[in-house]
CSV table of C-alpha atoms and ligand atoms in Angstrom, one decimal:
chain,number,residue,atom,x,y,z
G,644,ASP,CA,0.0,0.0,0.0
G,645,ASP,CA,1.4,3.4,-1.0
G,646,PHE,CA,1.7,6.5,1.0
G,647,HIS,CA,-1.3,8.7,0.6
G,648,TYR,CA,-1.1,12.5,0.5
G,649,GLY,CA,-4.1,14.5,1.7
G,650,ASN,CA,-5.9,16.1,4.6
G,651,PHE,CA,-8.4,15.0,7.2
G,652,PRO,CA,-11.7,16.8,7.0
G,653,GLU,CA,-12.1,20.2,8.7
G,654,GLY,CA,-13.1,19.8,12.3
G,655,PHE,CA,-11.2,16.5,12.7
G,656,LYS,CA,-10.3,16.1,16.3
G,657,TRP,CA,-6.7,15.4,17.1
G,658,SER,CA,-6.2,14.1,20.7
G,659,VAL,CA,-3.8,12.5,23.1
G,660,SER,CA,-4.6,10.3,26.1
G,661,THR,CA,-3.7,9.1,29.5
G,662,SER,CA,-5.5,7.3,32.4
G,663,ALA,CA,-5.7,8.1,36.1
G,664,TYR,CA,-3.8,5.2,37.6
G,665,GLN,CA,-1.1,5.3,35.0
G,666,ILE,CA,-0.1,8.9,35.7
G,667,GLU,CA,-1.6,10.4,38.8
G,668,GLY,CA,0.2,8.9,41.7
G,669,GLY,CA,-1.1,10.4,45.0
G,670,TRP,CA,-2.5,6.9,45.6
G,671,ASN,CA,-3.5,7.8,49.2
G,672,ALA,CA,-3.3,11.6,49.0
G,673,ASP,CA,-5.9,13.9,50.5
G,674,GLY,CA,-8.5,11.2,51.3
G,675,LYS,CA,-8.4,9.1,48.1
G,676,GLY,CA,-9.7,5.6,48.7
G,677,GLU,CA,-7.8,2.6,47.4
G,678,SER,CA,-8.5,1.0,44.1
G,679,ILE,CA,-8.0,-2.6,42.9
G,680,TRP,CA,-4.8,-1.4,41.1
G,681,ASP,CA,-3.4,-0.1,44.4
G,682,THR,CA,-4.1,-3.5,46.0
G,683,PHE,CA,-2.8,-5.4,43.0
G,684,SER,CA,0.5,-3.4,42.6
G,685,HIS,CA,1.1,-3.6,46.3
G,686,THR,CA,0.9,-7.4,46.1
G,687,PRO,CA,4.4,-8.8,45.5
G,688,GLY,CA,4.9,-10.7,42.2
G,689,LYS,CA,2.0,-9.1,40.3
G,690,ILE,CA,4.0,-6.3,38.5
G,691,ALA,CA,7.3,-6.3,36.8
G,692,ASN,CA,10.0,-5.4,39.4
G,693,ASN,CA,7.2,-5.0,41.9
G,694,GLU,CA,6.7,-1.5,40.6
G,695,THR,CA,3.6,0.5,41.6
G,696,GLY,CA,1.6,3.5,40.5
G,697,ASP,CA,2.0,5.1,44.0
G,698,VAL,CA,3.8,8.1,42.5
G,699,ALA,CA,3.8,7.4,38.7
G,700,CYS,CA,4.1,10.7,36.9
G,701,ASP,CA,2.9,12.5,40.0
G,702,SER,CA,0.2,14.2,37.8
G,703,TYR,CA,-2.0,14.7,40.8
G,704,HIS,CA,0.4,17.4,41.7
G,705,LYS,CA,1.2,18.6,38.2
G,706,VAL,CA,-1.8,20.0,36.5
G,707,LYS,CA,0.1,23.0,35.2
G,708,GLU,CA,2.9,20.9,33.7
G,709,ASP,CA,0.6,18.3,32.1
G,710,VAL,CA,-1.6,21.0,30.6
G,711,ASN,CA,1.5,22.6,29.2
G,712,LEU,CA,2.5,19.4,27.4
G,713,VAL,CA,-1.0,19.1,25.9
G,714,LYS,CA,-0.6,22.7,24.7
G,715,MET,CA,2.7,22.0,23.1
G,716,LEU,CA,1.2,19.2,21.0
G,717,GLY,CA,-1.5,21.5,19.6
G,718,VAL,CA,-4.2,18.9,20.0
G,719,GLN,CA,-7.9,19.8,20.1
G,720,GLN,CA,-8.7,17.3,22.8
G,721,TYR,CA,-7.1,15.6,25.9
G,722,ARG,CA,-8.5,12.3,27.0
G,723,PHE,CA,-7.9,11.4,30.6
G,724,SER,CA,-9.8,9.3,33.1
G,725,ILE,CA,-11.3,10.0,36.5
G,726,SER,CA,-10.3,7.9,39.5
G,727,TRP,CA,-13.5,6.7,41.0
G,728,SER,CA,-12.0,6.2,44.5
G,729,ARG,CA,-10.5,9.7,44.4
G,730,ILE,CA,-14.0,11.0,44.3
G,731,PHE,CA,-15.9,8.3,46.3
G,732,PRO,CA,-13.3,6.7,48.5
G,733,ASP,CA,-15.5,3.7,49.3
G,734,GLY,CA,-17.1,3.6,45.8
G,735,THR,CA,-20.5,4.9,47.1
G,736,THR,CA,-22.0,8.3,47.2
G,737,SER,CA,-22.0,8.2,51.0
G,738,TYR,CA,-18.9,10.4,51.1
G,739,VAL,CA,-17.5,12.8,48.5
G,740,ASN,CA,-13.8,13.5,48.7
G,741,GLN,CA,-13.7,17.2,47.8
G,742,ALA,CA,-10.0,17.3,47.2
G,743,GLY,CA,-10.5,14.8,44.3
G,744,VAL,CA,-13.3,16.9,42.8
G,745,ASP,CA,-11.0,20.0,43.1
G,746,TYR,CA,-8.2,18.2,41.2
G,747,TYR,CA,-10.5,17.3,38.2
G,748,ASN,CA,-12.1,20.8,38.2
G,749,SER,CA,-8.7,22.3,38.1
G,750,LEU,CA,-7.5,20.0,35.2
G,751,ILE,CA,-10.7,20.6,33.2
G,752,ASP,CA,-10.6,24.4,33.7
G,753,SER,CA,-7.0,24.6,32.8
G,754,LEU,CA,-7.6,22.7,29.6
G,755,LEU,CA,-10.6,24.9,28.7
G,756,LYS,CA,-8.4,27.9,29.3
G,757,ILE,CA,-6.0,26.8,26.5
G,758,GLY,CA,-8.9,25.9,24.2
G,759,VAL,CA,-8.6,22.1,24.6
G,760,GLU,CA,-11.7,20.0,24.9
G,761,PRO,CA,-11.6,17.4,27.7
G,762,VAL,CA,-12.6,13.8,26.8
G,763,VAL,CA,-13.4,12.0,30.1
G,764,THR,CA,-13.3,8.3,30.7
G,765,LEU,CA,-15.2,7.3,33.8
G,766,TYR,CA,-13.6,3.9,34.2
G,767,HIS,CA,-10.1,3.1,33.1
G,768,TRP,CA,-9.7,-0.1,35.3
G,769,ASP,CA,-9.3,1.3,38.8
G,770,LEU,CA,-12.4,0.0,40.6
G,771,PRO,CA,-12.7,1.2,44.3
G,772,GLN,CA,-11.3,-1.7,46.4
G,773,ALA,CA,-14.3,-1.4,48.7
G,774,LEU,CA,-16.5,-2.5,45.9
G,775,GLU,CA,-14.2,-5.3,44.9
G,776,ASP,CA,-14.5,-6.5,48.5
G,777,ILE,CA,-18.1,-7.2,47.9
G,778,GLY,CA,-17.6,-9.0,44.6
G,779,GLY,CA,-16.6,-6.1,42.3
G,780,LEU,CA,-17.8,-6.4,38.7
G,781,LEU,CA,-19.2,-9.8,39.5
G,782,ASN,CA,-21.7,-8.3,41.9
G,783,GLU,CA,-24.7,-6.9,40.1
G,784,THR,CA,-25.0,-4.0,42.6
G,785,VAL,CA,-22.0,-2.5,40.8
G,786,VAL,CA,-24.4,-1.4,38.0
G,787,ASP,CA,-26.2,1.0,40.4
G,788,ARG,CA,-22.9,2.1,42.0
G,789,PHE,CA,-21.4,3.0,38.6
G,790,ASN,CA,-24.6,4.8,37.6
G,791,GLU,CA,-24.5,6.9,40.8
G,792,TYR,CA,-20.8,7.7,40.3
G,793,ALA,CA,-21.4,8.6,36.6
G,794,ASP,CA,-24.4,10.8,37.5
G,795,PHE,CA,-22.3,12.7,40.0
G,796,CYS,CA,-19.6,13.3,37.4
G,797,PHE,CA,-22.2,14.5,34.8
G,798,LYS,CA,-23.7,16.8,37.4
G,799,THR,CA,-20.4,18.1,38.7
G,800,PHE,CA,-18.2,18.3,35.6
G,801,GLY,CA,-20.6,17.9,32.7
G,802,ASN,CA,-21.3,21.6,32.0
G,803,ARG,CA,-17.8,21.6,30.6
G,804,ILE,CA,-17.5,18.2,29.1
G,805,LYS,CA,-18.7,17.4,25.5
G,806,PHE,CA,-17.4,13.9,25.2
G,807,TRP,CA,-17.8,11.1,27.8
G,808,ILE,CA,-16.6,7.5,27.7
G,809,THR,CA,-18.0,5.1,30.2
G,810,PHE,CA,-15.6,2.1,30.2
G,811,ASN,CA,-12.2,1.7,28.6
G,812,GLU,CA,-11.7,-1.7,26.9
G,813,PRO,CA,-14.2,-4.0,28.6
G,814,TYR,CA,-12.5,-7.0,26.9
G,815,VAL,CA,-9.3,-6.3,28.8
G,816,ILE,CA,-11.1,-5.6,32.1
G,817,THR,CA,-13.0,-8.9,31.9
G,818,TRP,CA,-10.5,-11.3,30.4
G,819,LEU,CA,-7.3,-10.1,31.9
G,820,GLY,CA,-8.8,-9.1,35.3
G,821,TYR,CA,-11.4,-11.9,35.8
G,822,GLY,CA,-10.3,-14.6,33.3
G,823,ILE,CA,-6.6,-15.1,33.3
G,824,GLY,CA,-6.0,-12.7,36.2
G,825,VAL,CA,-2.8,-10.9,35.0
G,826,PHE,CA,-4.5,-7.6,35.7
G,827,ALA,CA,-6.3,-6.4,38.8
G,828,PRO,CA,-8.2,-7.8,40.6
G,829,GLY,CA,-6.2,-10.9,39.5
G,830,ILE,CA,-9.1,-13.4,39.5
G,831,ASN,CA,-8.4,-16.6,37.5
G,832,SER,CA,-10.4,-19.3,39.3
G,833,SER,CA,-13.4,-19.5,37.0
G,834,PRO,CA,-12.4,-18.4,33.5
G,835,GLY,CA,-15.5,-20.0,32.0
G,836,GLU,CA,-17.9,-17.8,34.0
G,837,ALA,CA,-16.4,-14.8,35.8
G,838,PRO,CA,-15.3,-12.9,32.7
G,839,TYR,CA,-18.8,-13.3,31.1
G,840,GLN,CA,-20.5,-12.2,34.4
G,841,ALA,CA,-18.2,-9.2,34.7
G,842,ALA,CA,-18.9,-8.3,31.0
G,843,HIS,CA,-22.6,-8.6,31.6
G,844,ASN,CA,-22.5,-6.2,34.5
G,845,ILE,CA,-20.3,-3.8,32.6
G,846,ILE,CA,-22.7,-3.6,29.7
G,847,LYS,CA,-25.6,-3.1,32.0
G,848,ALA,CA,-23.7,-0.4,34.0
G,849,HIS,CA,-22.8,1.3,30.7
G,850,ALA,CA,-26.4,1.3,29.5
G,851,LYS,CA,-27.8,2.6,32.7
G,852,ALA,CA,-25.3,5.5,32.8
G,853,TYR,CA,-26.1,6.2,29.1
G,854,ARG,CA,-29.8,6.4,29.9
G,855,THR,CA,-29.2,8.7,32.9
G,856,TYR,CA,-27.1,11.0,30.7
G,857,GLU,CA,-29.7,10.9,27.9
G,858,LYS,CA,-32.5,11.7,30.2
G,859,PHE,CA,-31.0,14.4,32.4
G,860,TYR,CA,-28.0,16.0,30.7
G,861,LYS,CA,-27.5,15.2,27.0
G,862,GLY,CA,-29.5,18.1,25.6
G,863,LYS,CA,-27.5,20.7,27.5
G,864,GLN,CA,-24.2,18.8,27.4
G,865,GLY,CA,-22.5,16.5,24.9
G,866,ARG,CA,-22.2,12.9,23.8
G,867,ILE,CA,-21.3,9.6,25.4
G,868,GLY,CA,-20.1,6.2,24.4
G,869,MET,CA,-17.9,3.3,25.3
G,870,THR,CA,-14.3,2.7,24.2
G,871,MET,CA,-13.7,-0.9,22.9
G,872,SER,CA,-10.5,-2.5,21.9
G,873,THR,CA,-9.6,-5.2,19.4
G,874,GLU,CA,-6.8,-6.3,17.2
G,875,TRP,CA,-7.4,-6.6,13.5
G,876,ALA,CA,-7.7,-10.3,12.7
G,877,GLU,CA,-6.3,-11.2,9.3
G,878,PRO,CA,-7.1,-14.7,7.9
G,879,LYS,CA,-3.9,-16.5,7.2
G,880,ASP,CA,-5.3,-17.9,4.0
G,881,PRO,CA,-8.0,-15.5,2.7
G,882,ASN,CA,-9.1,-18.3,0.3
G,883,ASN,CA,-9.7,-20.8,3.1
G,884,PRO,CA,-13.2,-20.3,4.5
G,885,SER,CA,-12.3,-21.8,7.9
G,886,ASP,CA,-9.5,-19.2,8.3
G,887,VAL,CA,-11.9,-16.5,7.3
G,888,GLU,CA,-14.4,-17.7,9.8
G,889,ALA,CA,-11.8,-18.0,12.5
G,890,ALA,CA,-10.8,-14.3,11.9
G,891,ASP,CA,-14.4,-13.2,12.0
G,892,ARG,CA,-15.1,-15.2,15.2
G,893,PHE,CA,-12.0,-13.6,16.8
G,894,LEU,CA,-13.4,-10.1,16.1
G,895,GLN,CA,-16.8,-11.0,17.3
G,896,SER,CA,-15.4,-12.6,20.5
G,897,ILE,CA,-13.2,-9.7,21.4
G,898,LEU,CA,-15.1,-6.7,20.1
G,899,GLY,CA,-18.6,-7.9,19.0
G,900,TRP,CA,-19.1,-9.2,22.6
G,901,PHE,CA,-19.6,-5.6,23.6
G,902,ALA,CA,-20.3,-3.8,20.3
G,903,HIS,CA,-23.1,-6.1,19.2
G,904,PRO,CA,-25.3,-5.5,22.2
G,905,ILE,CA,-24.7,-1.7,22.1
G,906,PHE,CA,-24.8,-1.0,18.4
G,907,LYS,CA,-27.2,-3.7,17.2
G,908,ASN,CA,-29.9,-5.5,19.2
G,909,GLY,CA,-29.0,-5.4,22.9
G,910,ASP,CA,-27.7,-9.0,22.8
G,911,TYR,CA,-24.5,-10.9,22.2
G,912,PRO,CA,-23.5,-12.0,18.7
G,913,GLU,CA,-25.0,-15.5,17.8
G,914,VAL,CA,-21.5,-16.8,17.0
G,915,VAL,CA,-20.3,-15.9,20.4
G,916,LYS,CA,-23.3,-17.4,22.1
G,917,LYS,CA,-22.6,-20.6,20.1
G,918,GLN,CA,-18.9,-20.6,20.8
G,919,VAL,CA,-19.3,-20.0,24.6
G,920,ASN,CA,-22.3,-22.2,25.3
G,921,GLU,CA,-21.7,-25.1,23.0
G,922,ARG,CA,-18.1,-25.5,22.2
G,923,ARG,CA,-16.7,-25.0,25.6
G,924,THR,CA,-17.9,-27.3,28.2
G,925,GLN,CA,-17.2,-25.3,31.3
G,926,SER,CA,-18.5,-21.9,30.3
G,927,ARG,CA,-21.8,-20.1,30.2
G,928,LEU,CA,-22.9,-16.8,28.8
G,929,PRO,CA,-25.4,-14.9,30.9
G,930,VAL,CA,-28.7,-13.9,29.3
G,931,PHE,CA,-30.2,-10.4,29.0
G,932,THR,CA,-34.0,-10.0,29.6
G,933,ASP,CA,-36.0,-8.5,26.9
G,934,ALA,CA,-36.3,-5.2,28.9
G,935,GLU,CA,-32.5,-5.2,29.3
G,936,LYS,CA,-32.0,-5.7,25.6
G,937,VAL,CA,-34.2,-2.6,24.9
G,938,GLU,CA,-32.3,-0.6,27.4
G,939,ILE,CA,-28.9,-1.6,26.0
G,940,ALA,CA,-29.5,-1.3,22.3
G,941,GLY,CA,-28.5,2.1,20.9
G,942,THR,CA,-26.5,3.3,23.9
G,943,ALA,CA,-23.6,5.0,22.1
G,944,ASP,CA,-23.4,8.3,20.3
G,945,PHE,CA,-20.2,7.3,18.5
G,946,PHE,CA,-18.0,4.3,18.0
G,947,ALA,CA,-14.7,4.7,20.0
G,948,ILE,CA,-12.0,2.2,19.2
G,949,ASN,CA,-8.5,1.6,20.7
G,950,GLY,CA,-6.3,-0.2,18.1
G,951,TYR,CA,-2.7,-1.0,18.2
G,952,THR,CA,-2.0,-4.2,16.4
G,953,SER,CA,-3.1,-7.2,14.2
G,954,ARG,CA,-2.8,-10.9,14.3
G,955,LEU,CA,-3.0,-13.7,11.7
G,956,LEU,CA,-5.8,-16.2,12.3
G,957,VAL,CA,-5.5,-19.9,11.4
G,958,PHE,CA,-8.4,-22.3,12.0
G,959,ASN,CA,-7.9,-24.5,15.0
G,960,LEU,CA,-4.3,-23.5,15.6
G,961,VAL,CA,-3.2,-22.4,19.0
G,962,HIS,CA,0.0,-20.4,18.4
G,963,PRO,CA,2.4,-18.9,20.8
G,964,THR,CA,1.9,-15.2,21.5
G,965,PRO,CA,4.9,-13.1,20.5
G,966,ASP,CA,5.3,-9.5,21.8
G,967,TRP,CA,1.6,-8.3,21.8
G,968,LEU,CA,2.3,-5.2,19.8
G,969,GLN,CA,3.3,-6.1,16.2
G,970,ILE,CA,3.5,-3.0,14.0
G,971,VAL,CA,1.0,-3.6,11.2
G,972,PRO,CA,-0.3,-0.2,9.9
G,973,TRP,CA,-2.5,-1.6,7.2
G,974,GLY,CA,-4.4,-3.5,9.8
G,975,MET,CA,-5.8,-0.2,11.0
G,976,ARG,CA,-7.4,0.5,7.6
G,977,ARG,CA,-8.9,-2.9,7.4
G,978,LEU,CA,-10.2,-2.7,11.0
G,979,LEU,CA,-11.9,0.7,10.3
G,980,ASN,CA,-13.5,-0.7,7.2
G,981,TRP,CA,-14.7,-3.8,9.0
G,982,LEU,CA,-16.3,-1.5,11.7
G,983,ASP,CA,-17.9,0.6,9.0
G,984,ARG,CA,-19.5,-2.4,7.4
G,985,GLU,CA,-20.4,-4.4,10.5
G,986,TYR,CA,-22.0,-1.5,12.4
G,987,GLY,CA,-23.7,0.4,9.6
G,988,HIS,CA,-21.3,3.3,8.9
G,989,PRO,CA,-21.0,4.6,12.4
G,990,THR,CA,-19.1,7.8,13.4
G,991,ILE,CA,-15.8,6.6,14.6
G,992,TYR,CA,-13.1,8.0,16.9
G,993,ILE,CA,-9.8,6.3,17.4
G,994,THR,CA,-9.4,6.8,21.2
G,995,GLU,CA,-6.0,5.1,21.5
G,996,ASN,CA,-3.1,4.2,19.2
G,997,GLY,CA,0.6,4.2,19.8
G,998,VAL,CA,3.7,2.1,20.4
G,999,GLY,CA,5.8,1.3,23.4
G,1000,THR,CA,9.6,1.1,23.4
G,1001,SER,CA,11.9,-0.3,26.1
G,1002,ASP,CA,14.2,2.6,25.5
G,1003,ALA,CA,13.8,6.0,27.3
G,1004,THR,CA,15.4,7.9,24.5
G,1005,VAL,CA,13.8,11.2,23.3
G,1006,ASP,CA,15.2,10.5,19.8
G,1007,ASP,CA,12.3,8.1,19.1
G,1008,GLN,CA,12.3,7.7,15.3
G,1009,ILE,CA,10.5,4.4,15.7
G,1010,ARG,CA,7.5,6.2,17.2
G,1011,VAL,CA,7.6,8.9,14.5
G,1012,ASN,CA,7.5,6.1,11.8
G,1013,PHE,CA,4.7,4.3,13.7
G,1014,TYR,CA,2.5,7.4,13.9
G,1015,LYS,CA,3.2,8.4,10.3
G,1016,ALA,CA,2.3,4.9,9.0
G,1017,TYR,CA,-0.8,4.3,11.1
G,1018,ILE,CA,-2.3,7.8,10.7
G,1019,ASN,CA,-1.7,7.5,7.0
G,1020,GLU,CA,-3.7,4.2,6.9
G,1021,ALA,CA,-6.5,5.9,8.9
G,1022,LEU,CA,-6.4,8.7,6.3
G,1023,LYS,CA,-6.9,6.2,3.5
G,1024,ALA,CA,-9.9,4.7,5.4
G,1025,GLN,CA,-11.4,8.1,5.8
G,1026,GLN,CA,-10.6,9.5,2.3
G,1027,LEU,CA,-10.5,6.6,-0.1
G,1028,ASP,CA,-12.9,4.2,1.6
G,1029,GLY,CA,-15.4,6.6,3.0
G,1030,VAL,CA,-15.2,5.6,6.7
G,1031,ASP,CA,-16.7,8.2,8.9
G,1032,LEU,CA,-13.6,8.8,11.0
G,1033,ARG,CA,-13.8,12.0,13.0
G,1034,GLY,CA,-10.9,11.9,15.4
G,1035,TYR,CA,-7.6,10.3,16.2
G,1036,THR,CA,-6.0,10.0,19.7
G,1037,ALA,CA,-2.4,9.1,20.4
G,1038,TRP,CA,-1.4,6.9,23.4
G,1039,SER,CA,0.2,8.4,25.3
G,1040,LEU,CA,0.9,12.0,26.4
G,1041,MET,CA,3.9,10.8,28.4
G,1042,ASP,CA,5.7,7.7,29.6
G,1043,ASN,CA,3.7,6.2,32.4
G,1044,PHE,CA,2.8,3.1,34.5
G,1045,GLU,CA,2.3,0.4,31.9
G,1046,TRP,CA,0.1,-1.9,34.1
G,1047,ASN,CA,1.7,-5.3,34.9
G,1048,SER,CA,4.7,-4.3,32.9
G,1049,GLY,CA,5.6,-1.5,35.3
G,1050,TYR,CA,7.7,1.3,33.9
G,1051,GLY,CA,9.4,-0.8,31.3
G,1052,PRO,CA,7.5,-0.1,28.1
G,1053,ARG,CA,7.4,3.6,27.3
G,1054,PHE,CA,4.5,4.9,25.2
G,1055,GLY,CA,4.9,8.6,25.7
G,1056,LEU,CA,5.3,11.5,23.3
G,1057,PHE,CA,7.1,13.1,26.3
G,1058,GLU,CA,9.7,11.2,28.3
G,1059,VAL,CA,9.4,11.1,32.0
G,1060,ASP,CA,12.4,10.6,34.3
G,1061,PHE,CA,11.1,8.2,37.0
G,1062,ASN,CA,14.4,8.4,38.9
G,1063,ASP,CA,13.9,12.0,39.6
G,1064,ALA,CA,11.6,13.0,42.4
G,1065,MET,CA,10.4,15.9,40.3
G,1066,ARG,CA,9.4,13.6,37.4
G,1067,PRO,CA,10.6,16.0,34.8
G,1068,ARG,CA,9.0,15.7,31.3
G,1069,THR,CA,11.0,16.1,28.1
G,1070,PRO,CA,9.7,16.3,24.6
G,1071,LYS,CA,10.6,13.4,22.3
G,1072,ARG,CA,11.1,13.7,18.6
G,1073,SER,CA,7.6,12.2,18.2
G,1074,SER,CA,5.9,15.1,20.0
G,1075,ILE,CA,7.4,17.5,17.5
G,1076,TYR,CA,6.3,15.2,14.6
G,1077,TYR,CA,2.8,14.8,16.0
G,1078,ASN,CA,2.4,18.6,16.5
G,1079,GLN,CA,3.4,19.1,12.9
G,1080,LEU,CA,1.0,16.5,11.6
G,1081,ILE,CA,-1.8,18.2,13.5
G,1082,ARG,CA,-0.9,21.6,12.2
G,1083,ASN,CA,-1.0,20.2,8.7
G,1084,ASN,CA,-4.2,18.3,9.5
G,1085,GLY,CA,-2.7,15.2,7.8
G,1086,PHE,CA,-0.2,14.9,4.9
G,1087,PRO,CA,-0.7,17.8,2.5
G,1088,LEU,CA,0.6,17.1,-1.0
G,1089,LEU,CA,2.6,20.4,-1.2
G,1090,GLN,CA,4.7,19.3,1.8
G,1091,ARG,CA,5.7,15.9,0.7
G,1092,ASP,CA,9.3,16.8,1.3
G,1093,GLU,CA,8.6,18.2,4.7
G,1094,ARG,CA,11.2,17.6,7.3
G,1095,ILE,CA,10.6,17.6,11.0
G,1096,THR,CA,10.8,21.2,12.0
G,1097,GLY,CA,10.7,23.1,15.3
G,1098,ASP,CA,13.0,23.1,18.3
G,1099,PHE,CA,14.1,19.7,19.1
G,1100,PRO,CA,16.6,19.4,22.0
J,34,GBH,C1,-4.3,-0.1,26.1
J,34,GBH,O1,-4.8,-1.4,26.0
J,34,GBH,C2,-4.7,0.5,27.5
J,34,GBH,O2,-6.0,1.1,27.3
J,34,GBH,C3,-3.7,1.5,28.0
J,34,GBH,O3,-4.1,1.8,29.3
J,34,GBH,C4,-2.3,1.0,27.9
J,34,GBH,O4,-1.4,1.8,28.4
J,34,GBH,C5,-2.1,0.8,26.4
J,34,GBH,O5,-3.0,-0.2,25.9
J,34,GBH,C6,-0.7,0.3,26.1
J,34,GBH,O6,-0.5,-1.0,26.5
J,34,GBH,O7,1.0,-9.4,28.1
J,34,GBH,O8,-1.0,-10.6,28.9
J,34,GBH,O9,-0.1,-8.8,30.1
J,34,GBH,C7,-4.4,-2.1,24.9
J,34,GBH,C8,-4.7,-3.6,25.1
J,34,GBH,C9,-4.2,-5.3,26.7
J,34,GBH,C10,-2.5,-4.6,25.3
J,34,GBH,C11,-3.2,-6.0,27.6
J,34,GBH,C12,-1.5,-5.2,26.2
J,34,GBH,C13,-1.0,-7.0,27.7
J,34,GBH,C14,-1.4,-8.4,27.8
J,34,GBH,N1,-3.7,-4.2,26.0
J,34,GBH,N2,-2.0,-6.3,26.8
J,34,GBH,S1,-0.3,-9.4,28.8
């Protein structure tokens, strides 16, 4: 596939993202309650080198610095997440931690002051530990707790927020957290049931919060959806129907599991029901009532997707997993086209895309190449294929706590020195490149010989 010159449509939203536990630190500051990621990272053996998010990038104390980084990139949006237990320490509305509310107010107001639209994720994996203690996402009462938390956020921050995301990557939450247990809360005792139960409750919680927003806030405020993740699945032999079916089953199992109920009919895809209930002996997919299906169907104002990589699918072959992030730019174009077809030409936002390196260097040509190639494939999907892509978000603003991998993989456009108590941030080459791409709104033909310009240290 050739490089394609051209611009994204006017009004295209360039964005950059982070999440609360990965950057904030201040894990017990000013009355914050503990989350499952505090517990998990404080448990020896769960995280590479037993690292924790206790301090992370110390963003809880660095609103000004972070907002300045956002400003340097020239993005139109900044996507961050709210830590539920920083607002409600025990997960319930019984006590509001005002210091937490103040922190997010200050972040939101500082962004608005520089003309950047906040995109707010309500749940990026850090469930209040107090709720986990009574069963977490496996306990159906979490649906009401999430709705109350969401309602509070709509009421408190919503007059300044145009773009809400309920959950980040439900597949990762359920499978890694409640299936294989490599992420918090680390449950792996019933992989045939727990992930499906957690997913069921996430979908219900999402739908309930959506309906709350729709009823009380939407008219005066903005839009709301869920961010889902997948990898593009390419059939190894496109002429072999069982490889093609395996690839489709993969997409339906990872993504359709959540997108089918929300964007189609309030229910799981048939192929997933079949796969879970018939082919696996020890597993069971919960069932939505008819009323629940009606409540769930249509609960997203846009399609938000996190996409990093692709994999080859071969029928009935269990293959070893290499490094999860293989760089496959053309997979992004195929994924966007698949979403367009499968879900009836939805409005799509890429809410995460990026690459990690083990190297802290600020001269990150790999990341420049990555962004250039992936964004170019996104442009082709938008311009040549007619996909309704309205925004693109880089992951991540700065190096941060990369979950169970600790501080090893660095995804930042800015480097963070984790050995320095001040956690200084330094621009990488990729931040200059991204800024330039945004100023050009893509790859204008007249600048095909463009070089990276601007001050680079
Ligand atoms: C995103 O998930 C997350 O939303 C974001 O917070 C994160 O920083 C970013 O990716 C970069 O990783 O080797 O078994 O531990 C993308 C999906 C799921 C990819 C977990 C990495 C590690 C699996 N991620 N996976 S494992």
